[in-house]
Structures are given as structure tokens and as C-alpha cells.
Short mmCIF file of C-alpha atoms and ligand atoms in Angstrom, two decimals:
data_model
loop_
_atom_site.label_atom_id
_atom_site.label_comp_id
_atom_site.label_asym_id
_atom_site.label_seq_id
_atom_site.Cartn_x
_atom_site.Cartn_y
_atom_site.Cartn_z
CA MET A 26 1.96 -7.41 19.22
CA ARG A 27 3.67 -4.74 17.38
CA ILE A 28 2.46 -1.05 17.31
CA ILE A 29 3.32 1.17 14.33
CA ARG A 30 2.46 4.92 15.24
CA THR A 31 1.77 7.16 12.30
CA GLN A 32 0.99 10.91 12.14
CA ASN A 33 -2.23 10.60 10.16
CA THR A 34 -4.49 8.40 7.97
CA LYS A 35 -2.57 9.11 4.79
CA GLU A 36 0.76 7.70 6.28
CA LEU A 37 -1.22 4.85 7.98
CA SER A 38 -2.64 3.80 4.65
CA ALA A 39 0.74 3.95 2.93
CA ARG A 40 2.36 1.79 5.67
CA ALA A 41 -0.49 -0.78 5.54
CA ALA A 42 -0.30 -0.76 1.82
CA ASP A 43 3.38 -1.40 1.73
CA MET A 44 3.11 -4.37 3.96
CA ILE A 45 0.32 -5.92 1.74
CA LEU A 46 2.28 -5.13 -1.42
CA ALA A 47 5.61 -6.72 0.04
CA GLN A 48 3.48 -9.80 1.13
CA VAL A 49 2.33 -10.18 -2.52
CA ILE A 50 5.78 -9.49 -4.06
CA LEU A 51 7.23 -12.11 -1.56
CA LYS A 52 4.69 -14.65 -2.23
CA PRO A 53 2.61 -14.02 -5.47
CA ASP A 54 0.04 -16.66 -4.61
CA SER A 55 -0.78 -15.16 -1.14
CA VAL A 56 -4.19 -15.67 0.25
CA LEU A 57 -5.20 -12.15 1.54
CA GLY A 58 -8.10 -11.49 4.02
CA LEU A 59 -9.36 -8.08 3.06
CA ALA A 60 -11.62 -5.98 5.45
CA THR A 61 -14.57 -3.79 4.50
CA GLY A 62 -15.52 -0.64 6.18
CA GLY A 63 -13.93 2.80 6.10
CA SER A 64 -10.48 2.19 7.72
CA PRO A 65 -8.93 0.29 4.70
CA VAL A 66 -10.12 2.55 1.92
CA GLY A 67 -7.10 4.63 1.77
CA THR A 68 -4.95 1.50 1.99
CA TYR A 69 -6.72 0.05 -1.04
CA GLU A 70 -6.36 3.31 -2.93
CA LYS A 71 -2.60 3.04 -2.51
CA ILE A 72 -2.59 -0.57 -3.59
CA VAL A 73 -4.62 0.42 -6.83
CA GLU A 74 -2.06 3.13 -7.50
CA SER A 75 0.74 0.59 -7.27
CA TYR A 76 -1.08 -1.89 -9.36
CA GLN A 77 -1.69 0.82 -12.13
CA ARG A 78 2.12 1.63 -12.15
CA GLY A 79 2.74 -1.94 -12.88
CA GLU A 80 4.63 -2.60 -9.65
CA VAL A 81 2.63 -5.58 -8.37
CA ASP A 82 0.71 -8.54 -9.98
CA PHE A 83 -2.41 -9.78 -8.25
CA SER A 84 -3.12 -12.58 -10.83
CA GLN A 85 -2.42 -15.45 -8.43
CA VAL A 86 -3.80 -13.87 -5.26
CA THR A 87 -6.81 -15.24 -3.53
CA SER A 88 -8.94 -12.90 -1.51
CA ILE A 89 -11.13 -13.98 1.42
CA ASN A 90 -13.01 -11.11 2.82
CA PRO A 91 -14.24 -11.28 6.48
CA ASP A 92 -17.61 -9.54 6.02
CA GLU A 93 -19.17 -11.47 3.12
CA GLU A 94 -22.88 -11.71 2.55
CA GLU A 95 -22.96 -15.19 1.47
CA ALA A 96 -24.15 -18.59 2.86
CA CYS A 97 -22.22 -19.66 5.85
CA ALA A 98 -21.25 -23.34 5.21
CA GLN A 99 -20.37 -22.67 1.58
CA TYR A 100 -18.22 -19.80 2.70
CA ASP A 101 -16.32 -21.88 5.33
CA ARG A 102 -15.57 -24.51 2.31
CA ILE A 103 -14.26 -21.64 0.32
CA ILE A 104 -12.01 -20.49 3.17
CA ALA A 105 -10.83 -24.07 3.75
CA GLN A 106 -10.12 -24.55 -0.01
CA ALA A 107 -8.03 -21.34 -0.14
CA GLY A 108 -5.75 -22.58 2.69
CA THR A 109 -4.48 -20.61 5.42
CA ILE A 110 -4.86 -16.96 5.06
CA ASP A 111 -1.23 -15.28 4.68
CA LEU A 112 -2.10 -11.86 5.67
CA GLN A 113 -5.43 -10.79 7.21
CA LEU A 114 -6.26 -7.06 7.21
CA LEU A 115 -8.78 -5.84 9.77
CA GLY A 116 -10.43 -2.64 11.10
CA ILE A 117 -11.79 -2.48 14.58
CA GLY A 118 -15.49 -1.65 15.31
CA LEU A 119 -16.23 0.82 18.02
CA ASP A 120 -17.52 -2.12 20.00
CA GLY A 121 -14.47 -4.17 19.46
CA HIS A 122 -15.81 -6.30 16.53
CA ILE A 123 -13.46 -7.67 13.96
CA GLY A 124 -15.03 -8.76 10.54
CA PHE A 125 -18.60 -8.45 12.02
CA ASN A 126 -17.87 -10.62 14.94
CA GLU A 127 -19.89 -8.66 17.52
CA PRO A 128 -19.52 -8.84 21.28
CA GLY A 129 -21.01 -12.10 22.74
CA ASP A 130 -20.69 -14.70 25.34
CA TYR A 131 -18.02 -16.85 23.45
CA PHE A 132 -15.90 -16.49 20.29
CA GLU A 133 -17.75 -17.88 17.24
CA CYS A 134 -15.40 -20.02 15.18
CA ASN A 135 -17.19 -20.27 11.96
CA THR A 136 -18.88 -18.13 9.45
CA HIS A 137 -22.10 -17.16 10.98
CA CYS A 138 -25.05 -14.48 10.82
CA VAL A 139 -24.87 -11.83 13.49
CA ASN A 140 -27.33 -9.20 14.62
CA LEU A 141 -25.37 -5.98 14.40
CA THR A 142 -25.13 -3.84 17.53
CA GLU A 143 -26.77 -0.45 17.59
CA SER A 144 -23.13 1.00 17.69
CA THR A 145 -22.25 -0.87 14.36
CA ILE A 146 -25.51 0.19 12.72
CA GLU A 147 -24.88 3.75 13.61
CA ALA A 148 -21.34 3.68 12.41
CA ASN A 149 -22.43 2.13 8.88
CA ARG A 150 -24.90 4.78 8.66
CA ARG A 151 -22.46 6.90 6.64
CA PHE A 152 -22.36 4.34 3.79
CA PHE A 153 -26.19 4.60 3.09
CA ASN A 154 -28.75 7.41 2.30
CA SER A 155 -30.86 6.73 5.40
CA ARG A 156 -30.65 4.81 8.64
CA GLU A 157 -33.54 2.64 7.51
CA GLU A 158 -31.34 1.23 4.67
CA VAL A 159 -28.58 0.28 6.99
CA PRO A 160 -28.49 -3.68 7.41
CA ARG A 161 -29.36 -4.98 10.91
CA GLN A 162 -27.69 -8.34 10.37
CA ALA A 163 -24.54 -9.43 8.47
CA TYR A 164 -22.75 -12.68 7.75
CA THR A 165 -19.24 -12.75 8.88
CA MET A 166 -16.36 -15.04 8.73
CA GLY A 167 -15.75 -16.48 12.26
CA ILE A 168 -12.80 -16.09 14.68
CA ARG A 169 -10.88 -19.39 13.70
CA PRO A 170 -9.64 -18.21 10.15
CA ILE A 171 -8.66 -14.78 11.57
CA LEU A 172 -6.64 -16.30 14.30
CA GLN A 173 -5.25 -18.98 11.99
CA ALA A 174 -3.90 -16.19 9.54
CA LYS A 175 -0.22 -16.41 9.35
CA ARG A 176 -0.15 -12.42 9.90
CA VAL A 177 -2.81 -10.20 11.10
CA LEU A 178 -2.60 -6.42 10.30
CA MET A 179 -5.11 -4.03 11.99
CA ILE A 180 -5.43 -0.39 10.97
CA ALA A 181 -7.21 2.20 13.02
CA SER A 182 -7.28 5.98 12.85
CA GLY A 183 -9.00 8.78 14.68
CA LYS A 184 -10.04 9.69 18.22
CA ASN A 185 -13.16 7.50 18.14
CA LYS A 186 -11.07 4.34 18.04
CA ALA A 187 -8.88 5.39 21.18
CA GLU A 188 -11.07 3.93 23.85
CA ILE A 189 -11.79 0.55 22.11
CA LEU A 190 -8.13 0.05 21.28
CA HIS A 191 -7.26 0.63 24.98
CA LYS A 192 -9.88 -1.88 26.03
CA ALA A 193 -9.03 -4.50 23.41
CA PHE A 194 -5.28 -4.45 23.93
CA ILE A 195 -4.54 -3.36 27.43
CA GLY A 196 -7.61 -5.19 29.10
CA PRO A 197 -8.34 -8.93 29.36
CA VAL A 198 -8.91 -11.25 26.41
CA THR A 199 -12.80 -11.61 26.46
CA PRO A 200 -15.54 -12.41 23.76
CA GLN A 201 -17.20 -9.12 25.03
CA ILE A 202 -14.36 -7.38 23.00
CA PRO A 203 -13.82 -9.78 20.15
CA ALA A 204 -10.58 -7.81 19.02
CA SER A 205 -8.92 -8.66 22.26
CA ILE A 206 -8.34 -12.27 21.05
CA LEU A 207 -5.63 -10.83 18.84
CA GLN A 208 -3.43 -10.37 21.84
CA LEU A 209 -2.92 -14.04 21.53
CA HIS A 210 -1.78 -14.00 17.90
CA PRO A 211 1.84 -14.49 17.34
CA ASP A 212 2.26 -12.07 14.47
CA PHE A 213 -0.22 -9.31 15.05
CA THR A 214 0.57 -5.66 13.88
CA LEU A 215 -1.57 -2.66 14.69
CA ILE A 216 -0.97 0.50 12.60
CA ALA A 217 -2.73 3.52 14.11
CA ASP A 218 -2.37 7.16 14.07
CA ALA A 219 -1.56 9.25 17.24
CA GLU A 220 -5.21 10.04 17.94
CA ALA A 221 -6.21 6.39 17.93
CA LEU A 222 -3.25 5.42 20.18
CA SER A 223 -3.89 8.28 22.59
CA GLU A 224 -5.14 5.93 25.31
CA LEU A 225 -2.96 3.08 24.71
P1 PGA B 306 -14.45 1.23 9.99
O1 PGA B 306 -14.97 -0.13 10.62
O2 PGA B 306 -13.23 0.70 9.36
O3 PGA B 306 -15.51 1.67 8.97
O4 PGA B 306 -14.22 2.14 11.06
C1 PGA B 306 -14.17 -0.99 11.29
C2 PGA B 306 -15.03 -2.34 11.37
O5 PGA B 306 -16.20 -2.28 11.20
O6 PGA B 306 -14.27 -3.44 11.27
#
């Protein structure tokens, strides 16, 4: 596991965007796993800027996104057809979820429907007008394609991520903290700001 410490979210976004852009420049037909949530927004903005300046071409790129709202078996077929993900971008939930793989008794391998935890529902509240509108369930890519990705890049910023980063990467590998399984990935990079790393 590599850790890249940044001063703030802006720098974090630029560093993550550079790694994704380099991936596409090196391998124009890359399969990218792109996270939803708040963490990657700045990274995506940087990528869009670079695209608009004509620095990168996404015409051959395939994007497989971990938190898709689609039929499970069909989505597993789409993942299989795309082949191994070259670079998987992830955030981390306050309860340690990756994609929407919530804490549980075992690691779920395939795309599945999850009941979101109260912590996740509360965290997603900011994307909706009222708490009632926040989905209680989600479909998510399973742990298998994430672990099989050639490279995994996680971005995390802010003090509220400090405790879960400590639990996930200093504590034991456990399905109760799904992100902890990334300790076993051979090419895993965490880009985080000083606040998020304050307990690591
Ligand atoms: P966030 O969510 O990026 O909005 O903090 C992380 C996640 O749910 O994976």
C-alpha cells in the first residue's frame, strides 16, 4: 500500500486526476472503474479540464462504475465483457464501504443489492432535497472486480474520514470494514489530505 499525503482536497484531486490521465495516455483502451460520491468530484473536474484542452482522448476507454443502479447479473456480464479493470477509483464510506459494499459477515463477490446503513443514508443526504428522498438500497459491484483491478486508487479528504482510514488500514482485514480488504491488493494507492491521514 502506498500513501500520498496532500495538503488539501484541491491537490488531492489534481494528483488523482494525473494518475488517471497517465493511465489513459499509456493505455488508450483502458477499462476504468469510476466511483460516485463526493470524493471524486474535484478529480473529475480536473479530468474534464484536461479533456477540454485536448490533452487526452477517451474514445477507446470503457468505464465500469461501482455504484450502478442496474440489474445484477446483467451488470456482472458487462464487467466480464469489459475485461479486467485497469484502474479502479474509489472513495471510502464512513462505515468503511467501497462502492456500496456495506459492512457484513462476509465479502460479497458479485453485483448485489444492499440495504444502505444509516451512516451511508445520512452521508448521502447532501445530494438530495430531503432525507425522505435518499435511497435506502443500492445495487453495487461486488468486491471481486474491485480486488481484481490491476490498480486501485482511493481518495479521501477531511477529518471525518480519519477514523475509518485508521480502522481500514491499520486494523485487521474484515468484512465488517469492507475497505480493509484493500490491504491485500498488490497495487493500492491511497491519496489523502493531512486531516484524513491524521489518525494513520
Ligand atoms: P464520499 O463517499 O466520496 O461522498 O465521501 C464515499 C463513498 O461512499 O464511497
